[in-house]
Structure formats: C-alpha cells, structure tokens
Amino acid sequence: MEKRAFLFGINEYRALSHLSYARQDAEAVANALKEFYQFKHNEVVLATCQGKNIRPDTKFDILECLTWAEPLDLLVVGFWGHGAWYEGKRYLCLTGTRPNSMSDTAISLEEIRDAIRQIPAKNVCIILDCCQSSADGRMGISPTLEIGARDIVLEIFNPEHLQRNNEPIIQTVAILNSCSEGECAYEWGEKSHGFFTQHLLEALESAEPRVTNIFSYVRRETVKSASAMQKRQSPFYEFRGDSEIFLPAQPETVVSSTPVDTQTDTPSGFGSPTADTVPPLREEIPSSIQVEILPPLRIYVPEAPQNAPLILSGEILYNIALEHLEMRQYAVAKKKIDEALHIEPLNEKFLSLRNTILELMEPPVEPVFFGRYPGDRLTKTVYGVEFAWRWCPPGEFVMGGWHNAHHVRLTRGFWMLETQVTQRMWKAIMGYNPSYFVGDDLPVEQINWHDSINFCRELGNFSGLQVQLPTEAQWEYACCAGPTGVSAANLNSIAWHGGHTPIGAFFYRIFVGRTQPVGRKIPNEWGLFDMHGNVWEWCADRYAEYPGYAVTDPVGPTATSADEHRIFRGGSWRDHAKLCHSAYRNWGHPEHAFNGLGVRPIFFPLSLTNSFPFPDGIFS
C-alpha cells in the first residue's frame, strides 16, 4: 500500500498571537502514524515552525511540500495552527501570515484542493485543527456567512472538482475539522495538546483502522471536553465519494475487538477535563452548532487485492446509531439501526439497541388538557427542570399594527412557554450550551432556526408533547394577549431593551448591554414574560409580505413561493424600542445565529375537542 502523510504545525507567528501546542500536536500525530500504523519514516513529511529542513512560512512552502508524482493509495494532510475566514474563503494561517493580506500570506482551502488534485491518490484524509473565526481573531461573534463552514468545505472538496480531463482522480475524501463555524479550537494545558488532538491521539493509539470510527470518537469526546468547561467546540467530519478509508495498522499491534467509537465507559487515559484541571483556553468565540453526521455510503479497503467496494456493514451502521443515540437524536438513530438490521436481521445486539431507542422515543403520554381561562398555567418537569406553559385560547385579532394590518382568526388554542427557553432548559434537553452570555436563568441564544427545530423535537420526545415553533400569527397573538391586550405601552416595565433611540441602543450594546435572567419584568395579561426584548424569538414561518386580507390559521408561504428566510420576533437587549414592538417583523437565514436570538416554543393539546374533564389542581 503506497501512502504519504504531510503534516504542518505552527506555534509561532510574526503578526498573529502565538499558540502553545500546535507544533506538538503535529509532531505527536506524525509519531502515532509511524508507531501504530504502517507509515515508514520517509512516508511522513513533517513541517513545523521549528523545523530544520522544512518550515511553513509561506504558501509556497506548503505547495512545495504537497508535490508528489507517484500513485498513492492513501494521502493524509493535516494542519495545526490558526485558521480564519476572510472575504468568504477559509484560510490556514502560516508563520508569515498578515491579517491585512490574507490572500497573499495565508493559504486557502481552494489552493490546498488544487495541490491535492495534482497528486494521483485514490483516498485522501484531511485533518484541520484550527479556528474558524474572523481573520483578526477577535473575540465576539463571527460574521454571518451565506452558507455554513461545513457546506463551503464540502463544496471545495466536491468530487467534481477533484478530476483531471473529466476523469475522477480521487475516489474518497474524508475531512475532519476540529470545530464548526465561528468556533475556536481550545488547548488542554495538562495534556500539552489541543482538546481535539488529544482525543485524536487516543483514537490513533488504539490502532483502529477505520477512519469512520476514529473521526466519530474524536468528535464525540471533543464535544464532551469542551462542555465540561462550559465552552463550545464541536468538530464535524464528512466523507465524499463511494468508499471509506482504512489506515493500515501495524501487524504486531493488538487491536481491541471493540472499536473506539463504541466505548461506553471511558478507558484508562481517556476522558474529558474538569474545571479544576484545564487552564485558560485559547479563545472564546461562541457559535451555533451543527453536528449532523453524513456517513459513507460504501466501504473500500485499499489493501484488498480485488480493490472492490463493499456495501456498508451493519457494524458501522450500529456505531453510527449509537452515536446519534448518545446525542439524543432518536429518529436518526432508529433509521440507522433499521438499516443495520436490514443487513443482519437476526443480530441480537442490533435488536437490543433498537428496543432501547424505541423505549426512549415513546415516553409515557400523559393527558394534556385545554385551559379553562386565558393564561392558565401548566407545568411539566423534564430531567428535573420545570417547564411552565400558559394557555392561549382560540381567538381573533388584528395583526400587523401600522404595517399592512389585517384580520387573523386562530381556530386552535395552544400552550406557550411562560418564558424564553433558558440555558438550564436547553442543557437539560440538548446536552450543551451554545450561549455567549452564560447563566442558567439567562435565555439561551446563538441558536439558529434548525437548532430551534431540533430543540422542539427533542423536548417533544422527552415530554410526550407536540412541541413546535409558533407561527408568526400565533406569536403576535400571544404577545398582545389576544385582541384586547397591550403591545408595548410602558416598554421599560416589561422589556430588556437597548434604549429608545438607535444611537442609544448602539452605545448600550457596545459598552454595557447583555441578556438578563428571564421572568424579572412584568408579564403580559396571559402571564407570558419577556415577549418584548431580551432575545428575539424564532418563528416557524418563512418571510413574505402580508396578504392584506383576512386569513384563518396562517402558516406563512410555502417553500415554492418564497425564499428560505425565517421570521423572528420581539426585539432583544441590543435593540431600540421600535424593534421591540409586537408588530415589528425581522427575518434571517435559517443558519443565522447571534447573541440576541433565542426561542420560545408552543404545543397543542393532544385532543382536538374539549371533552376532557378538568381534574382539580391541574392548573395554577
């Protein structure tokens, strides 16, 4: 099996802040490939900031390294150091990189792709342990991109781009990124490595040959390590092509029969850090998360004599199902284990996992009643956290205020969460905290529309409720407490906002502003807190102009008649008074997330009739 690894690690920068362990990370991975896999000394090219022969000072040094004319079965390319987004492109920062001249002094992923395209390799594995923040590395919110980091990386390494004379050059590309869009890669002082690379080394030391299992383990454990410090680092990995990649383990290496990704108990030497053991991290750039896994479709074993692709095995599908189960993504986990059982229908291990998933997907359903009166309060406890809901009865109201006011009729009552979703609630359901401002009673923020949908689905799975985002009409109706409620007559008493003028909100946002604990201001007539200000709240609808005529139960435009932008309402701590009005509309791309954007779900009673009796004490 012909193979080469090109690894780059940079601690010292001339114009950027120095890093502590990037060089050590690259060196350790190089040693692991030689010790636990069949990489000879001359098959690993290591270029670091302290290298004697090769130093990654400029893009031309990198491109010179990535020069290979002989056919390869496997090519590994790894980079440890600063990374940045600049003018819509992702760059890897080199020793001589200058923030004001990224295109000339850093190397873009497009340039890496073009260099890889010249190497006749069947399978390519790319490891990127670097931040995905803005070019100057400032703390704060990364600029919103029209498409996410994952999509840009995958587009760059699209198989259609990896061709020569219309013939495929590379059969499979596997990409492992240490963090998602807007995040930073954190360092673990006790281990003298980054969180990501520490877990990568653990996986490599197990001599696990299947790249799927290695990448899956690293992503899962890195998320745990960052969460232990209330930080956010969520690696993602992707495969493109018709085959999976196998690393050639040393013949004398004893490999555990249990793949690294199926460990349920943390092995000796593995594990996540605690607040007492981890020193200050590299940077803190908050971000939303996106960790959906797209597994490979087929397996390809490069060293097999016949070089024939095989159908994806049941064991891999089982491992993928386990991972989604741990992330509480029950629907995806069930789909994967069903695929595994299609291959091995009598496998007892697969059947046992499927039964476990079904039990978790179908919690005991308790009867959920209609409210007697507007504002009736109903509480549900999930994982020890109380969720309080307020009854919003059917009714009619005038929607739109000063802008295209029109009559709306809602025929179904619903329960709306009494407060914006707090970080305590979010962590109980989702298992992580994406927020910029940290506090259990603060509203969760920095979540995109897809995150909100996932939260509603998971809360529904755990509680047995039909949880969803409100439509824009339902939100405004609840905000005004029906047709007779007030919108924002005395804003200071009911809302956390940035002031009464745009310039005042600007200075408030820059110098003193932040989110506040929920439920501290006066609620509206139906007992709903913070319907104005604190954080914007996602709605289910796509954006479109109002119809201008009376409507019943509007749900917004269909996908074929409008763009994909989604509505959010209510204003935030960052905004001046006009933006906090009940009729003010805002919208953004479904991937849009920032530290003033949260969520407040609703659910419908399980019956469409009022035939249930009302037990004493069910409402408070």
Coordinates of C-alpha atoms in Angstrom, one line a residue, residues 28 34 121 500 584 588:
A28 CA 2.6 13.7 18.1
K34 CA 4.7 5.7 12.4
A121 CA -4.1 9.5 -4.7
H500 CA -35.4 54.5 22.9
Y584 CA -42.3 44.6 14.2
G588 CA -32.9 35.9 8.6

